[in-house]
Coordinates of C-alpha atoms in Angstrom, one line a residue:
X210 CA 126.6 108.1 87.7
X211 CA 124.0 108.0 84.9
X212 CA 121.0 110.3 84.7
X213 CA 117.7 110.6 82.7
X214 CA 119.6 111.4 79.5
X215 CA 121.0 107.8 79.5
X216 CA 117.6 106.2 80.1
X217 CA 115.9 104.2 77.3
X218 CA 112.8 105.4 75.6
X219 CA 109.5 104.2 77.0
X220 CA 108.5 100.7 76.1
X221 CA 105.0 99.2 75.9
X222 CA 103.3 98.8 79.2
X223 CA 104.0 95.4 80.6
X224 CA 101.5 93.3 82.6
X225 CA 100.5 95.1 85.8
X226 CA 102.6 94.5 88.9
X227 CA 105.7 93.1 87.1
X228 CA 108.8 95.2 86.8
X229 CA 109.7 95.7 83.1
X230 CA 113.2 94.3 83.1
X231 CA 115.0 94.1 79.8
X232 CA 114.9 90.6 78.3
X233 CA 118.7 90.1 78.4
X234 CA 118.8 90.2 82.2
X235 CA 115.8 87.9 82.9
X236 CA 116.7 84.4 84.0
X237 CA 114.7 81.6 82.4
X238 CA 112.6 79.5 84.8
X239 CA 114.8 76.5 84.9
X240 CA 117.9 78.6 85.4
X241 CA 116.3 80.6 88.1
X242 CA 115.1 77.5 89.9
X243 CA 118.5 76.0 89.9
X244 CA 120.4 79.2 90.7
X245 CA 122.2 79.0 94.0
X246 CA 121.9 81.4 96.8
X247 CA 121.9 84.8 95.1
X248 CA 118.9 84.1 93.0
X249 CA 117.1 81.7 95.2
X250 CA 113.4 82.1 94.2
X251 CA 112.1 81.1 97.6
X252 CA 111.3 84.1 99.8
X253 CA 113.6 84.3 102.8
X254 CA 110.8 84.1 105.3
X255 CA 108.5 81.6 103.5
X256 CA 107.7 78.0 104.4
X257 CA 108.8 75.1 102.1
X258 CA 107.2 75.2 98.6
X259 CA 103.5 74.6 98.6
X260 CA 101.1 73.2 96.0
X261 CA 101.0 75.8 93.2
X262 CA 97.2 75.2 92.8
X263 CA 96.6 76.0 96.5
X264 CA 95.8 79.6 97.4
X265 CA 98.9 81.4 98.7
X266 CA 98.8 82.3 102.4
X267 CA 99.2 86.0 102.9
X268 CA 102.2 87.1 105.0
X269 CA 101.2 89.5 107.7
X270 CA 102.8 91.5 110.5
X271 CA 106.0 90.4 112.0
X272 CA 108.0 87.2 112.5
X273 CA 107.1 86.9 116.2
X274 CA 108.9 83.6 116.8
X275 CA 112.2 84.7 115.2
X276 CA 115.4 83.9 116.9
X277 CA 117.4 87.1 117.3
X278 CA 121.2 86.5 117.4
X279 CA 123.1 87.8 120.4
X280 CA 126.9 87.5 120.9
X281 CA 127.9 84.7 123.2
X282 CA 129.8 85.2 126.4
X283 CA 133.5 84.1 126.5
X284 CA 135.6 86.0 129.0
X285 CA 133.6 89.0 130.4
X286 CA 135.8 91.7 131.6
X287 CA 134.8 93.9 134.6
X288 CA 133.9 97.4 133.6
X289 CA 136.2 98.8 136.2
X290 CA 139.2 97.1 134.5
X291 CA 138.0 98.5 131.1
X292 CA 137.8 102.0 132.7
X293 CA 141.2 101.6 134.4
X294 CA 139.9 101.9 137.9
X295 CA 139.7 99.7 141.0
X296 CA 136.7 97.4 141.3
X297 CA 134.5 98.2 144.3
X298 CA 133.4 94.5 144.5
X299 CA 136.9 93.2 144.9
X300 CA 137.2 89.4 144.8
X301 CA 133.4 89.1 145.0
X302 CA 133.0 90.6 141.5
X303 CA 131.4 88.1 139.1
X304 CA 133.4 89.4 136.1
X305 CA 137.0 88.7 135.2
X306 CA 139.8 91.1 136.2
X307 CA 142.4 89.1 134.1
X308 CA 143.1 91.4 131.2
X309 CA 145.6 89.0 129.7
X310 CA 143.1 86.2 129.6
X311 CA 140.5 88.5 128.0
X312 CA 143.0 89.7 125.3
X313 CA 144.0 86.1 124.6
X314 CA 140.3 85.1 124.0
X315 CA 139.3 88.2 122.1
X316 CA 138.5 87.5 118.4
X317 CA 140.6 89.2 115.7
X318 CA 139.8 92.8 115.0
X319 CA 137.3 93.6 112.2
X320 CA 139.3 96.5 110.8
X321 CA 142.2 98.8 111.4
X322 CA 140.2 102.0 111.7
X323 CA 137.9 102.7 114.7
X324 CA 135.1 105.1 113.8
X325 CA 134.7 106.3 117.4
X326 CA 138.5 107.0 117.8
X327 CA 138.5 108.7 114.4
X328 CA 135.6 110.9 115.4
X329 CA 136.5 111.7 119.0
X330 CA 140.2 111.0 119.5
X331 CA 139.4 108.5 122.1
X332 CA 137.3 105.2 122.1
X333 CA 135.2 104.7 125.2
X334 CA 135.1 100.9 124.5
X335 CA 138.8 100.6 125.1
X336 CA 140.1 97.0 125.1
X337 CA 136.7 95.7 124.2
X338 CA 136.7 97.6 120.8
X339 CA 136.6 95.3 117.8
X340 CA 138.7 97.8 116.0
X341 CA 141.1 98.2 118.9
X342 CA 144.4 98.0 116.8
X343 CA 143.7 101.7 115.9
X344 CA 144.1 102.9 119.5
X345 CA 145.3 100.1 121.9
X346 CA 148.8 99.5 123.2
X347 CA 150.2 96.0 123.7
X348 CA 149.2 96.1 127.4
X349 CA 145.6 96.8 126.5
X350 CA 145.6 100.4 127.5
X351 CA 143.8 102.8 125.2
X352 CA 145.6 105.7 123.4
X353 CA 144.2 109.2 123.3
X354 CA 144.8 111.4 120.3
X355 CA 146.9 114.5 120.8
X356 CA 144.8 117.1 122.6
X357 CA 142.6 114.4 124.1
X358 CA 138.9 114.0 123.2
X359 CA 137.8 116.4 120.5
X360 CA 134.5 117.8 119.5
X361 CA 131.1 117.9 121.2
X362 CA 128.9 114.8 121.1
X363 CA 127.2 114.7 117.7
X364 CA 124.1 113.1 119.2
X365 CA 121.6 114.7 121.6
X366 CA 118.5 113.6 123.5
X367 CA 120.3 111.0 125.7
X368 CA 117.8 110.5 128.6
X369 CA 119.6 111.2 131.9
X370 CA 119.5 108.3 134.4
X371 CA 118.0 110.6 137.0
X372 CA 115.0 111.3 134.7
X373 CA 114.4 107.6 134.0
X374 CA 114.5 106.9 137.8
X375 CA 112.0 109.7 138.4
X376 CA 109.7 108.3 135.9
X377 CA 110.0 104.7 137.3
X378 CA 109.2 106.0 140.8
X379 CA 106.4 108.2 139.5
X380 CA 108.0 111.3 141.0
X381 CA 108.0 113.5 137.9
X382 CA 105.7 116.6 138.2
X383 CA 102.9 116.2 135.6
X384 CA 100.5 118.6 137.3
X385 CA 100.4 120.8 134.2
X386 CA 99.5 118.0 131.7
X387 CA 97.1 116.5 134.2
X388 CA 95.1 119.7 134.7
X389 CA 94.8 120.2 130.9
X390 CA 93.8 116.6 130.1
X391 CA 91.1 116.7 132.8
X392 CA 89.7 120.0 131.6
X393 CA 89.6 118.9 127.9
X394 CA 88.2 115.5 128.7
X395 CA 85.4 117.1 130.7
X396 CA 84.7 119.5 127.8
X397 CA 84.4 116.6 125.4
X398 CA 82.0 114.8 127.8
X399 CA 79.8 118.0 128.0
X400 CA 79.7 118.2 124.2
X401 CA 78.5 114.6 124.1
X402 CA 75.9 115.2 126.7
X403 CA 74.6 118.3 124.9
X404 CA 74.5 116.6 121.6
X405 CA 72.6 113.6 123.0
X406 CA 70.0 115.6 124.9
X407 CA 71.5 114.8 128.3
X408 CA 70.9 111.4 130.0
X409 CA 67.9 109.1 129.4
X410 CA 68.3 107.4 126.0
X411 CA 71.5 109.2 125.2
X412 CA 74.1 107.2 123.4
X413 CA 77.4 106.6 125.2
X414 CA 80.8 107.4 123.7
X415 CA 81.3 103.8 122.5
X416 CA 77.9 103.6 120.7
X417 CA 78.4 107.0 119.1
X418 CA 81.8 106.1 117.8
X419 CA 80.4 102.8 116.4
X420 CA 78.2 104.9 114.1
X421 CA 80.3 105.5 111.1
X422 CA 78.2 108.2 109.5
X423 CA 79.8 111.7 109.3
X424 CA 76.5 113.3 110.5
X425 CA 76.4 111.2 113.6
X426 CA 80.0 112.1 114.4
X427 CA 79.2 115.8 114.0
X428 CA 76.2 115.5 116.4
X429 CA 78.0 113.4 119.0
X430 CA 81.1 115.6 119.3
X431 CA 80.0 119.1 118.3
X432 CA 83.2 119.5 116.3
X433 CA 81.9 122.2 114.0
X434 CA 80.9 124.6 116.8
X435 CA 82.2 128.1 116.7
X436 CA 84.6 127.3 119.5
X437 CA 86.2 124.3 117.8
X438 CA 86.6 126.0 114.4
X439 CA 89.0 128.5 115.9
X440 CA 92.6 127.4 116.3
X441 CA 94.1 127.1 119.8
X442 CA 95.9 130.4 120.5
X443 CA 99.4 129.6 121.8
X444 CA 102.8 131.0 121.0
X445 CA 105.1 128.2 119.9
X446 CA 108.0 127.4 117.7
X447 CA 107.2 126.9 114.1
X448 CA 108.2 124.3 111.4
X449 CA 107.9 125.2 107.7
X450 CA 106.7 122.1 105.9
X451 CA 106.0 123.8 102.6
X452 CA 107.8 122.2 99.7
X453 CA 109.8 119.9 102.0
X454 CA 110.5 116.2 101.6
X455 CA 109.8 114.3 104.8
X456 CA 111.2 110.9 105.8
X457 CA 108.5 109.0 107.5
X458 CA 108.9 107.5 111.0
X459 CA 109.8 103.9 110.2
X460 CA 109.8 101.2 112.9
X461 CA 113.1 99.3 113.4
X462 CA 114.7 100.5 110.1
X463 CA 114.1 104.2 110.7
X464 CA 117.0 104.4 113.2
X465 CA 119.4 107.2 113.6
X466 CA 122.2 105.8 111.3
X467 CA 119.6 105.2 108.5
X468 CA 118.3 108.8 108.9
X469 CA 121.9 110.1 108.6
X470 CA 122.2 108.2 105.3
X471 CA 119.0 109.9 104.1
X472 CA 120.2 113.3 105.2
X473 CA 123.3 112.7 103.0
X474 CA 120.9 112.3 100.1
X475 CA 119.0 115.5 100.8
X476 CA 115.9 114.7 102.9
X477 CA 114.6 117.9 104.7
X478 CA 112.6 116.6 107.6
X479 CA 113.3 113.5 109.7
X480 CA 111.3 111.8 112.5
X481 CA 112.2 109.2 115.1
X482 CA 110.6 105.7 115.2
X483 CA 107.2 105.4 116.8
X484 CA 107.5 105.4 120.6
X485 CA 104.8 104.1 123.0
X486 CA 103.8 106.8 125.4
X487 CA 103.2 104.4 128.3
X488 CA 106.7 102.9 127.9
X489 CA 108.3 106.3 128.0
X490 CA 106.4 107.2 131.2
X491 CA 107.6 103.9 132.8
X492 CA 111.2 105.0 132.2
X493 CA 112.1 102.3 129.7
X494 CA 115.6 103.1 128.5
X495 CA 115.0 101.3 125.1
X496 CA 112.0 103.5 124.4
X497 CA 113.8 106.7 125.3
X498 CA 116.6 105.7 123.0
X499 CA 114.2 106.4 120.1
X500 CA 114.4 110.1 121.0
X501 CA 118.1 110.3 120.0
X502 CA 118.9 112.9 117.4
X503 CA 122.0 113.6 115.3
X504 CA 123.3 117.1 114.8
X505 CA 122.7 116.8 111.0
X506 CA 119.0 116.4 111.6
X507 CA 118.2 120.1 111.4
X508 CA 114.4 119.6 111.4
X509 CA 113.6 116.6 113.7
X510 CA 110.5 115.3 115.3
X511 CA 109.4 112.3 117.4
X512 CA 106.2 110.2 117.0
X513 CA 104.1 109.1 119.9
X514 CA 101.4 106.4 120.1
X515 CA 98.8 106.3 122.8
X516 CA 95.1 106.0 123.4
X517 CA 94.1 108.6 126.0
X518 CA 94.7 112.2 126.8
X519 CA 96.3 111.9 130.2
X520 CA 99.1 109.5 129.0
X521 CA 99.7 111.4 125.8
X522 CA 99.7 114.7 127.6
X523 CA 102.2 113.5 130.2
X524 CA 104.5 112.1 127.5
X525 CA 104.3 115.3 125.5
X526 CA 105.2 117.4 128.6
X527 CA 108.3 115.4 129.6
X528 CA 109.6 115.3 126.0
X529 CA 109.0 119.0 125.6
X530 CA 110.8 119.8 128.9
X531 CA 113.7 117.3 128.6
X532 CA 114.4 116.7 124.9
X533 CA 115.4 118.8 121.9
X534 CA 112.7 118.2 119.2
X535 CA 111.2 120.5 116.6
X536 CA 107.7 118.8 116.6
X537 CA 105.8 115.9 118.0
X538 CA 103.7 113.7 115.8
X539 CA 100.6 111.6 116.9
X540 CA 100.5 108.2 115.4
X541 CA 97.0 107.4 114.1
X542 CA 98.1 105.3 111.2
X543 CA 99.9 102.2 112.5
X544 CA 98.0 99.1 111.2
X545 CA 99.8 96.5 113.4
X546 CA 97.4 94.4 115.5
X547 CA 99.3 94.8 118.8
X548 CA 99.1 98.6 118.5
X549 CA 95.5 98.8 117.3
X550 CA 94.3 96.4 119.9
X551 CA 95.4 98.9 122.6
X552 CA 93.3 101.6 121.0
X553 CA 96.4 103.3 119.4
X554 CA 97.4 103.7 115.8
X555 CA 94.7 103.4 113.2
X556 CA 92.1 102.5 115.8
X557 CA 92.5 105.8 117.6
X558 CA 91.3 107.7 114.5
X559 CA 88.0 105.9 114.8
X560 CA 87.3 107.6 118.2
X561 CA 86.9 111.4 117.5
X562 CA 86.2 112.2 121.1
X563 CA 89.5 110.8 122.3
X564 CA 91.3 112.4 119.4
X565 CA 89.9 115.8 120.4
X566 CA 90.9 115.5 124.0
X567 CA 94.4 114.2 123.0
X568 CA 95.1 116.8 120.4
X569 CA 93.9 119.7 122.6
X570 CA 95.8 118.5 125.6
X571 CA 99.1 117.9 123.8
X572 CA 98.9 121.1 121.7
X573 CA 98.3 123.1 124.9
X574 CA 101.2 121.6 126.8
X575 CA 103.8 121.8 124.0
X576 CA 106.1 124.7 123.0
X577 CA 106.7 123.0 119.7
X578 CA 104.2 122.2 116.9
X579 CA 101.9 119.1 117.2
X580 CA 101.3 117.1 114.0
X581 CA 99.0 114.2 113.3
X582 CA 99.6 111.2 110.9
X583 CA 96.6 109.1 109.9
X584 CA 95.2 106.7 107.3
X585 CA 92.2 107.0 105.1
X586 CA 90.1 104.9 107.5
X587 CA 90.0 101.6 109.2
X588 CA 88.0 99.4 106.8
X589 CA 88.4 99.0 103.1
X590 CA 86.0 101.2 101.0
X591 CA 85.0 103.2 104.1
X592 CA 87.2 106.3 104.2
X593 CA 86.6 108.4 107.3
X594 CA 89.7 110.8 107.3
X595 CA 87.7 113.5 105.5
X596 CA 85.4 113.7 108.6
X597 CA 88.3 114.2 111.0
X598 CA 90.8 116.3 109.1
X599 CA 88.7 119.6 109.1
X600 CA 88.5 119.5 112.9
X601 CA 92.2 119.1 113.7
X602 CA 93.0 122.8 113.1
X603 CA 90.4 123.9 115.7
X604 CA 91.8 121.5 118.2
X605 CA 95.4 122.8 117.9
X606 CA 97.2 120.6 115.4
X607 CA 99.9 122.4 113.3
X608 CA 100.0 119.9 110.4
X609 CA 98.4 116.7 109.2
X610 CA 99.8 113.7 107.2
X611 CA 97.5 111.4 105.3
X612 CA 98.5 107.9 104.1
X613 CA 96.3 107.0 101.2
X614 CA 95.4 103.5 102.4
X615 CA 93.0 102.0 105.0
X616 CA 94.1 100.0 108.0
X617 CA 92.8 96.8 106.4
X618 CA 94.9 97.4 103.3
X619 CA 98.1 97.7 105.3
X620 CA 100.5 98.1 102.4
X621 CA 98.7 96.2 99.7
X622 CA 97.3 97.9 96.6
X623 CA 98.2 101.4 95.5
X624 CA 97.7 104.5 97.6
X625 CA 94.7 106.6 96.7
X626 CA 96.2 110.0 95.8
X627 CA 92.9 111.4 94.5
X628 CA 91.4 110.9 98.0
X629 CA 94.6 112.4 99.6
X630 CA 94.3 115.5 97.3
X631 CA 90.6 116.0 98.1
X632 CA 91.3 115.8 101.9
X633 CA 94.0 118.4 101.5
X634 CA 91.4 121.0 100.4
X635 CA 89.5 120.5 103.6
X636 CA 92.0 122.1 106.0
X637 CA 94.1 125.3 106.2
X638 CA 96.8 123.3 107.9
X639 CA 100.0 122.3 106.1
X640 CA 98.9 119.0 104.5
X641 CA 101.4 116.2 103.8
X642 CA 100.7 113.3 101.4
X643 CA 102.1 109.8 101.9
X644 CA 101.9 106.6 100.0
X645 CA 103.9 104.8 97.3
X646 CA 106.2 107.8 96.5
X647 CA 109.0 106.2 94.5
X648 CA 110.2 108.7 91.9
X649 CA 110.1 112.5 91.2
X650 CA 107.2 111.7 88.7
X651 CA 105.1 110.5 91.7
X652 CA 105.6 113.9 93.4
X653 CA 104.7 115.8 90.2
X654 CA 101.6 113.6 89.7
X655 CA 100.3 114.8 93.0
X656 CA 100.7 118.4 91.9
X657 CA 98.7 117.5 88.7
X658 CA 95.8 116.3 90.9
X659 CA 95.4 119.8 92.4
X660 CA 98.6 120.4 94.4
X661 CA 96.8 120.4 97.8
X662 CA 99.8 118.9 99.5
X663 CA 102.3 121.3 101.2
X664 CA 104.9 118.5 101.4
X665 CA 105.4 114.9 100.5
X666 CA 106.3 112.1 103.0
X667 CA 108.5 109.2 101.7
X668 CA 108.3 105.9 103.6
X669 CA 109.1 102.4 102.0
X670 CA 110.5 104.2 98.9
X671 CA 113.3 105.5 101.1
X672 CA 114.0 102.0 102.4
X673 CA 114.3 100.5 98.9
X674 CA 116.3 103.4 97.5
X675 CA 117.4 106.1 100.0
X676 CA 118.8 108.2 97.1
X677 CA 115.2 109.0 96.1
X678 CA 115.6 112.3 97.9
X679 CA 118.3 113.3 95.4
X680 CA 116.2 112.0 92.5
X681 CA 113.2 114.2 93.6
X682 CA 115.2 117.3 94.1
X683 CA 117.2 117.0 90.9
X684 CA 114.3 115.6 88.9
X685 CA 116.1 112.6 87.5
X686 CA 116.5 108.9 87.6
X687 CA 119.8 107.9 89.1
X688 CA 121.2 104.7 87.7
X689 CA 123.3 104.2 90.8
X690 CA 126.1 101.7 90.5
X691 CA 126.5 98.6 92.8
X692 CA 129.8 100.1 94.0
X693 CA 128.1 103.4 95.0
X694 CA 125.4 101.4 96.8
X695 CA 128.2 99.5 98.6
X696 CA 129.8 102.8 99.7
X697 CA 126.3 103.8 101.1
X698 CA 126.3 100.6 103.2
X699 CA 129.8 101.4 104.4
X700 CA 128.6 104.8 105.5
X701 CA 125.7 103.2 107.4
X702 CA 128.2 100.8 109.2
X703 CA 130.3 103.8 110.2
X704 CA 127.3 105.7 111.5
X705 CA 126.0 102.6 113.2
X706 CA 129.3 101.9 115.0
X707 CA 129.4 105.5 116.2
X708 CA 125.9 105.1 117.5
X709 CA 125.7 101.6 118.9
X710 CA 129.3 101.1 119.8
X711 CA 132.4 99.1 118.5
X712 CA 132.3 96.3 121.0
X713 CA 130.8 92.9 120.3
X714 CA 127.3 94.0 121.3
X715 CA 127.5 97.2 119.1
X716 CA 128.8 95.3 116.1
X717 CA 126.0 92.8 116.5
X718 CA 123.4 95.5 116.6
X719 CA 124.9 97.2 113.5
X720 CA 124.8 93.9 111.6
X721 CA 121.2 93.1 112.6
X722 CA 119.9 96.6 111.7
X723 CA 121.8 96.4 108.4
X724 CA 120.2 93.0 107.6
X725 CA 116.7 94.4 108.5
X726 CA 117.4 97.2 106.0
X727 CA 118.7 94.8 103.3
X728 CA 115.3 93.0 103.5
X729 CA 114.0 96.1 101.8
X730 CA 117.1 97.2 99.8
X731 CA 117.1 94.0 97.7
X732 CA 113.8 95.0 96.1
X733 CA 115.5 97.8 94.1
X734 CA 115.8 97.1 90.4
X735 CA 118.5 99.2 88.8
X736 CA 117.4 101.9 86.4
X737 CA 119.7 100.5 83.7
X738 CA 117.9 97.2 83.7
X739 CA 114.4 98.6 83.1
X740 CA 112.7 99.0 79.8
X741 CA 110.5 101.9 80.9
X742 CA 110.5 104.5 83.7
X743 CA 109.4 105.4 86.3
X744 CA 109.6 102.2 88.4
X745 CA 106.7 101.5 90.7
X746 CA 107.1 100.6 94.3
X747 CA 104.5 97.7 94.1
X748 CA 106.2 96.1 91.1
X749 CA 107.8 92.7 91.6
X750 CA 110.7 91.7 89.3
X751 CA 111.0 88.4 87.4
X752 CA 114.1 86.5 88.5
X753 CA 117.0 88.4 87.0
X754 CA 120.8 88.9 87.1
X755 CA 122.6 92.2 87.3
X756 CA 125.3 93.8 85.2
X757 CA 128.0 92.5 87.6
X758 CA 128.3 90.0 90.4
X759 CA 127.8 92.6 93.1
X760 CA 124.6 93.9 91.5
X761 CA 123.3 90.4 91.2
X762 CA 124.1 89.7 94.9
X763 CA 122.3 92.9 96.0
X764 CA 119.2 91.7 94.1
X765 CA 119.0 88.5 96.1
X766 CA 116.0 87.9 98.3
X767 CA 117.8 85.2 100.2
X768 CA 118.9 86.1 103.8
X769 CA 122.1 84.1 103.4
X770 CA 123.2 86.5 100.7
X771 CA 122.3 89.5 102.8
X772 CA 124.7 88.1 105.4
X773 CA 127.4 87.9 102.7
X774 CA 126.8 91.6 102.0
X775 CA 127.3 92.5 105.7
X776 CA 130.6 90.6 105.6
X777 CA 131.8 92.9 102.8
X778 CA 131.4 96.0 105.0
X779 CA 131.5 94.6 108.6
X780 CA 133.8 91.6 108.5
X781 CA 133.0 87.9 109.0
X782 CA 130.0 86.8 111.1
X783 CA 130.4 84.4 114.1
X784 CA 130.1 80.8 113.2
X785 CA 126.7 80.5 115.0
X786 CA 125.2 83.6 113.4
X787 CA 121.6 83.5 112.2
X788 CA 119.0 86.1 111.0
X789 CA 115.3 86.2 110.4
X790 CA 113.8 89.5 109.3
X791 CA 111.4 91.2 111.7
X792 CA 108.9 92.3 109.1
X793 CA 107.0 90.1 106.7
X794 CA 105.7 91.7 103.6
X795 CA 102.3 91.5 102.0
X796 CA 103.3 93.7 99.1
X797 CA 106.4 91.8 98.2
X798 CA 107.0 88.0 98.2
X799 CA 110.1 87.5 96.2
X800 CA 110.8 87.5 92.4
X801 CA 108.3 86.2 89.9
X802 CA 109.4 83.1 87.9
X803 CA 108.5 83.2 84.2
X804 CA 109.1 81.0 81.2
X805 CA 112.4 81.6 79.3

């Protein structure tokens, strides 16, 4: 493990946007173009090579038509047989009761150690476990360790089946949230009517929100009145954000096993993936799974997306009453079309009246803090966050996070930390800055701008190098070795198998989520290969090789090589396995080829 003392002296600034890799590691154009697999210069999700003179089509959003691999059938054993009980369906059961046939058709084990058996002393997947040799007898029965199952479940916030059924049948008592949302919505409407002179030629909510001027917003919503500048008085649990490092809620890749990896590297605050409030209220099990929390997550929040006070108030109430969370965050920053088109994410922040009713409702119904995450604004060169941020304190928010980009920018161009710093001075709330944090120097640069941030949020930087939390706390650049990075992936696999299971379906999920993460991890350029530090998140490397074969493999932007990496830590893939990443990237489109 090397640190800053081993780093080379600063070199002359290279051309902007290109990672400054030492010449001896750069592949010449002809070599890079001919290199097989692990340095394939074609981006993994790109179309066949186009005319170089033609303008490059920007990659946006998600690969919506991607084919997601799911394990095929084979012999499907009845759960009753797996549990060692009599099947209530008898001969009418559509699953097999022939344990011998199942064992004969079962693929070879992927390893000799079962993570669940090691953790609990008993594996709930029994004969279907792909690591079954650790706990199965010859007859297929499962062994229990001495003393039986040990230890309490390390994960919490598993939604009870009874709760999901109540929600699906609309039988949950939401009278408390409904009363609050109705009262605050009526209050906002009265403010609008008073500001508009009441009736006649008064502008409606939609017309008022279309006016982007701060003065019009103030008049339409009365947000600077004496009532609204006073914080909502409510005794609630507190979260200390000051000086903390906060892992952003990350869709798909910000799952529980990934958050455990980041906790191992020293992150202070974690947050679950964005959950849609309407899906939670409909009792969708997959959405409630986003609430899951590991015991190592000592400060943990969940993030909700929604577009109106009654839905968000109801979701906040049921989470507060049924789950163990330290705070709830409102998503007002997601730039994805499918979210914004529903009035959620970045588009919500453009409707201050709705924001007011949502924040006041949720903050009043919760016993934990309510936080807000937002972007600079919706359109390029038209920041609006500075108009909304001063009002959040009076409406009951406990903290605010600002991502220094507009919705139109998505993740292109650099985050505007000067604007972030100026907004932090507009509120007494704990203020969290977010955007392009990729080294401890980036954190110190924010402090040099005025230090208005109470904490720093790390998003894509943690996906590219999760050890960034160690680097920030120890103020150093870690030249982490390829073997150490492989050990990190092994830890993720262990955590994933504990979380998703050790049967075929669980193994498939672990592999797919690992591959999604590798679509970000490959962008890391090792410290020892760079001519100058710190590295920048937006920099793209020229085609290069590493200091050993594993480091070179880990730098590949070819999905076939990511599959090879999963085989190093998770065993061979099925013969029909395929993978297409969920996310396309505007800010990264593979290595840059340059003349040798």
